[in-house]
Amino acid sequence: MGSAVFKGGIHPDYHKEITASMAVSKMKAPSTVVIPLQQHIGAPCEPLDGIEEGVRVKMGQKIADSSGFVSAPIHASVSGTIKTIGAYNHPLGRPVKAITIESDEQEEWDEKVKPPGNIDDLSPDDLRKIIREAGIVGLGGATFPAHVKLSPPPEKKIDCVVINGAECEPYLTADHRIMLEKPEEIIYGLKLMIKALGAEKGVIGIEENKADAISVMEQAVAGEENITVAPLHTKYPQGAEKMLILVTTGRKVPSGGLPLDIGVVNHNVGTAVAITNAVREGKPLIERVVTITGSGINKPANLLIRVGTLVSDVIEVCGGLKEDTRKLITGGPMMGLAQPNADMPVIKGTSGILALTDQDVYIAESSPCIRCAKCVEACPVQLLPTSIAQAAEHDLFKKAEKLHAMDCFECGCCSYVCPSKIPLTQWIRVAKAEIAKANKK
Amino acid sequence: MDNNKMVVSSSPHIRSIESVQSVMTDVLIALFPAALMAVLLFGYQALITMVISVATAMLAEALWLRKRDIYSDGSAAVTGLLFAMVLPPSPPWWLVVVGAASAIIIGKQVFGGIGYNIFNPALVGRAVVVMSWGGHLVGRVWSQPQPFAFTADISAVTTATPLSGQEEALAVSLTNLFIGSAPGCLGETSALALLLGAAWLFYKGHIDLRIPGGFIGVVFVMGAVFGGGFYGGALTTGLFHVLAGGVMLGALFMATDMVTTPVTTKGKLIFGIGCGIITMMIRLWGTSPEGVTYAILLMNAVTPIIDNFTVPQQFGGVKKSA
């Protein structure tokens, strides 16, 4: 096996064994869900007409939408009565307007949730419309609306769809389980994407530490002429868009450009399954697979969770947190977000809930840079993290921009390897924010 | 759940276990073969020199920083040991003390301490003692190695180093130069021991082969081309220049000092090549028999410029046409 390699990257402890062998189980819908109106990159949604406090909604019913193109509608994930509409804690930091629904435990589907008819008759435009209406966003964590990626400008010819099954974040196993349990849905979703884009081929990239997933997917693509499985080296951030596309297609996304500039569209395995569910059964995106893991979780698991389920409810189902838990993260340990508490909902982009105890939480004072250049070696986009961080520290944002700070996608490799424990990624984030601010003026 | 105890910080949330201390300790481990070889070749006096130097360096740093933790990040011990290695095996004790203290204070702390120094501290220390008490480091002051004679007084028999002239050079075989049985600085004589240590640093990912590769490569080529072939032919003369004197110690342990060398990959190669060229210019056409110290110090001085001109092309970036 073996594949092309990208420069840089790191080999952290993966800790995937905690949950890798646990089949996805369905978490019982909670009595209350809190559904934020912004769960995607793009314009926030507003409640639809008639969606007000006290109104009964059904499962899968569209409750909020936006007229913006880069946006994705929001659906009720349980049937029940709307209790409140107002700001609520959100995993991305600031409170966001959310619709709180009290479940009536009827699990009654909305009438509109039904198969759209003969799939072969659907045009690319029909597919995009179905995917948009289903509220599907990138489930790897970036939450970019899926239909937007499937609507390239006419001058950009897309020939290849890359499916991301790398799951390079340590601890997380949600995508791994999806590949083991839903291979047919992934391939079907990929074919729908190929059709929507008028592309020629598809490739599914999977890290070699998931050998079972590779063989399951290889069996699933047997007989498919234009779809291949690409085993990838186990190296973080193998699943980052630019790295994944490089190693699976040999093409480099240009600096400041998009995959569609080089004829590629890239989607996560979970997104492929969501697209299959939407097109085959008319089901909107109201649940997702989440890995709940880490040294602080009593009963780690891979759970299929309704969007809007409070993290605290999920943790309770998983036996609660251990006494010495010091950090609660939504997402993975490299790019996930540390949360002050568990009082916030699981959203479409929540791939993991990670709880770390004292011994796994790193709190160290940083010391001066010793110019060891380990960050330079680790950077997958060939930046000089220490130089950018230094520039940021001294408010030299023009210099940071010249050092290509805007090319950083915040994978965290530089901070990870730094022996001086300098929060390099954080400094580069500061630089990026300042550069963006300056360029807006 | 007690919400107040949760730590909120910017990602990534996991870090490698490597620290400045672990890196420096790895360097000390890497210097162990050379230190051991020094004791085997030059006996107890070499051991005393190293102990004085390391102790002085650590003490000078602890006093300057008013810290009780004398080992701390380990960088002072590294500087102390490296300084001892560029001294004759049995210099006067006060020379070691002054040099090691200068290395730490003038070479490092006045610039702001670890990470901020421009020049390799150990070589600054050496430059200070060479300029001040050159009589102890230049000329026929070099002890003849006395292998496995731990208690021997090596200062009794002194000679010149192989680099001082053709006659001295021809008196030493390449094998002896490789193993280390030749007069020279305490830690520089054994290429074998230095290579062993460097292999450890390479294995741990602490050094990039471009610096020693460029340095040693250029020394070999220039030695072969311009060396006059006096040492049995062009290639053997090239090898002689690599193995004699401080090239191996300098290339593997001084020019790879992280703080004072470029961070860019291209810059590292340029740095190594520059060190090699300056070393050989001094050796072949200068007045001094050896040029490693000043080659590295000079290249240290231009390191920021090298870094500025070798910013790598970012992923997916295109070269700007000027």
Short mmCIF file of C-alpha atoms in Angstrom, two decimals, chain B residues 103-249:
data_model
loop_
_atom_site.label_atom_id
_atom_site.label_comp_id
_atom_site.label_asym_id
_atom_site.label_seq_id
_atom_site.Cartn_x
_atom_site.Cartn_y
_atom_site.Cartn_z
CA ALA B 103 30.27 31.85 27.41
CA ILE B 104 27.18 32.07 29.60
CA ILE B 105 27.25 35.75 30.45
CA ILE B 106 28.73 37.44 27.37
CA GLY B 107 27.66 34.76 24.94
CA LYS B 108 24.11 34.31 26.12
CA GLN B 109 22.70 36.22 29.09
CA VAL B 110 23.52 39.76 27.98
CA PHE B 111 21.47 39.11 24.86
CA GLY B 112 18.48 38.10 26.96
CA GLY B 113 19.17 34.50 27.78
CA ILE B 114 18.20 31.29 26.05
CA GLY B 115 16.76 31.80 22.60
CA TYR B 116 17.96 35.36 22.21
CA ASN B 117 21.71 34.97 21.80
CA ILE B 118 23.11 35.64 18.34
CA PHE B 119 26.38 33.75 18.68
CA ASN B 120 27.11 30.23 19.79
CA PRO B 121 27.89 30.73 23.50
CA ALA B 122 30.57 28.05 23.75
CA LEU B 123 32.42 29.54 20.80
CA VAL B 124 32.12 33.02 22.27
CA GLY B 125 33.80 31.60 25.36
CA ARG B 126 36.52 30.11 23.20
CA ALA B 127 37.02 33.37 21.31
CA VAL B 128 37.40 35.18 24.65
CA VAL B 129 40.12 32.87 25.96
CA VAL B 130 41.96 32.61 22.64
CA MET B 131 42.16 36.38 22.41
CA SER B 132 43.10 36.83 26.05
CA TRP B 133 45.44 33.95 26.75
CA GLY B 134 46.33 32.66 23.32
CA GLY B 135 49.57 31.26 24.59
CA HIS B 136 47.65 28.42 26.19
CA LEU B 137 45.79 27.53 22.99
CA VAL B 138 48.10 28.31 20.10
CA GLY B 139 51.30 26.57 19.07
CA ARG B 140 53.00 23.51 20.50
CA VAL B 141 50.77 23.32 23.54
CA TRP B 142 48.72 20.28 22.60
CA SER B 143 48.99 17.14 24.66
CA GLN B 144 49.75 13.86 23.01
CA PRO B 145 46.86 11.47 23.73
CA GLN B 146 47.73 8.65 26.10
CA PRO B 147 44.99 6.11 25.64
CA PHE B 148 43.72 4.29 28.74
CA ALA B 149 46.18 6.03 31.03
CA PHE B 150 43.69 7.69 33.31
CA THR B 151 46.16 9.02 35.86
CA ALA B 152 48.89 10.07 33.42
CA ASP B 153 49.99 13.71 33.42
CA ILE B 154 49.29 14.47 29.80
CA SER B 155 50.62 18.00 29.99
CA ALA B 156 54.13 16.59 30.18
CA VAL B 157 54.35 15.81 26.49
CA THR B 158 53.02 18.49 24.18
CA THR B 159 53.14 18.85 20.46
CA ALA B 160 51.43 20.72 17.65
CA THR B 161 48.10 19.67 16.13
CA PRO B 162 47.94 17.91 12.75
CA LEU B 163 46.66 21.14 11.24
CA SER B 164 49.74 23.19 12.07
CA GLY B 165 51.80 21.96 9.16
CA GLN B 166 52.46 19.22 6.65
CA GLU B 167 55.00 17.47 8.83
CA GLU B 168 52.58 17.27 11.79
CA ALA B 169 49.77 16.21 9.49
CA LEU B 170 51.67 13.36 7.92
CA ALA B 171 52.57 12.06 11.39
CA VAL B 172 48.93 11.03 11.97
CA SER B 173 47.04 8.40 10.00
CA LEU B 174 43.43 8.83 8.88
CA THR B 175 42.44 5.92 11.12
CA ASN B 176 43.88 7.66 14.15
CA LEU B 177 42.12 10.86 13.18
CA PHE B 178 38.84 8.97 12.87
CA ILE B 179 39.17 7.22 16.21
CA GLY B 180 40.60 10.29 17.88
CA SER B 181 44.14 9.36 18.78
CA ALA B 182 45.63 12.66 17.68
CA PRO B 183 46.49 15.84 19.52
CA GLY B 184 43.75 18.41 19.55
CA CYS B 185 40.98 19.94 21.58
CA LEU B 186 39.52 17.81 24.31
CA GLY B 187 36.34 16.82 22.51
CA GLU B 188 37.18 17.29 18.86
CA THR B 189 39.62 14.51 18.14
CA SER B 190 37.32 11.50 17.80
CA ALA B 191 35.15 11.66 14.70
CA LEU B 192 33.77 8.26 15.64
CA ALA B 193 32.46 9.39 19.03
CA LEU B 194 31.04 12.60 17.56
CA LEU B 195 29.24 10.73 14.80
CA LEU B 196 27.72 8.35 17.32
CA GLY B 197 26.35 11.27 19.31
CA ALA B 198 25.10 13.05 16.21
CA ALA B 199 23.29 9.90 15.15
CA TRP B 200 21.36 10.07 18.41
CA LEU B 201 20.42 13.72 17.79
CA PHE B 202 19.34 12.87 14.28
CA TYR B 203 17.28 9.94 15.52
CA LYS B 204 15.56 12.26 18.03
CA GLY B 205 14.89 14.79 15.28
CA HIS B 206 16.96 17.54 16.88
CA ILE B 207 19.35 18.18 14.01
CA ASP B 208 18.86 18.64 10.32
CA LEU B 209 21.49 16.96 8.17
CA ARG B 210 21.71 19.97 5.85
CA ILE B 211 23.98 21.88 8.20
CA PRO B 212 26.61 19.20 8.92
CA GLY B 213 26.18 17.85 5.40
CA GLY B 214 26.85 21.20 3.77
CA PHE B 215 29.67 22.01 6.16
CA ILE B 216 31.53 18.69 5.93
CA GLY B 217 30.83 18.35 2.22
CA VAL B 218 32.37 21.72 1.41
CA VAL B 219 35.37 21.08 3.66
CA PHE B 220 35.98 17.79 1.87
CA VAL B 221 35.61 19.25 -1.61
CA MET B 222 37.73 22.32 -0.90
CA GLY B 223 40.31 20.18 0.88
CA ALA B 224 40.49 17.87 -2.09
CA VAL B 225 40.58 20.60 -4.71
CA PHE B 226 42.72 23.26 -3.02
CA GLY B 227 44.52 21.22 -0.37
CA GLY B 228 47.46 20.47 -2.59
CA GLY B 229 47.09 16.73 -2.21
CA PHE B 230 49.97 16.59 0.27
CA TYR B 231 48.26 13.93 2.34
CA GLY B 232 48.70 11.09 -0.11
CA GLY B 233 46.38 12.43 -2.83
CA ALA B 234 43.49 14.80 -3.40
CA LEU B 235 40.74 12.65 -1.84
CA THR B 236 42.75 11.70 1.24
CA THR B 237 43.69 15.35 1.70
CA GLY B 238 40.01 16.20 1.59
CA LEU B 239 39.31 13.54 4.20
CA PHE B 240 42.18 14.79 6.28
CA HIS B 241 40.61 18.25 6.40
CA VAL B 242 37.30 16.74 7.47
CA LEU B 243 38.76 14.60 10.24
CA ALA B 244 41.52 16.84 11.58
CA GLY B 245 40.79 19.74 13.86
CA GLY B 246 37.35 20.95 14.82
CA VAL B 247 35.29 20.32 11.69
CA MET B 248 33.43 17.28 13.00
CA LEU B 249 32.71 18.80 16.43
#
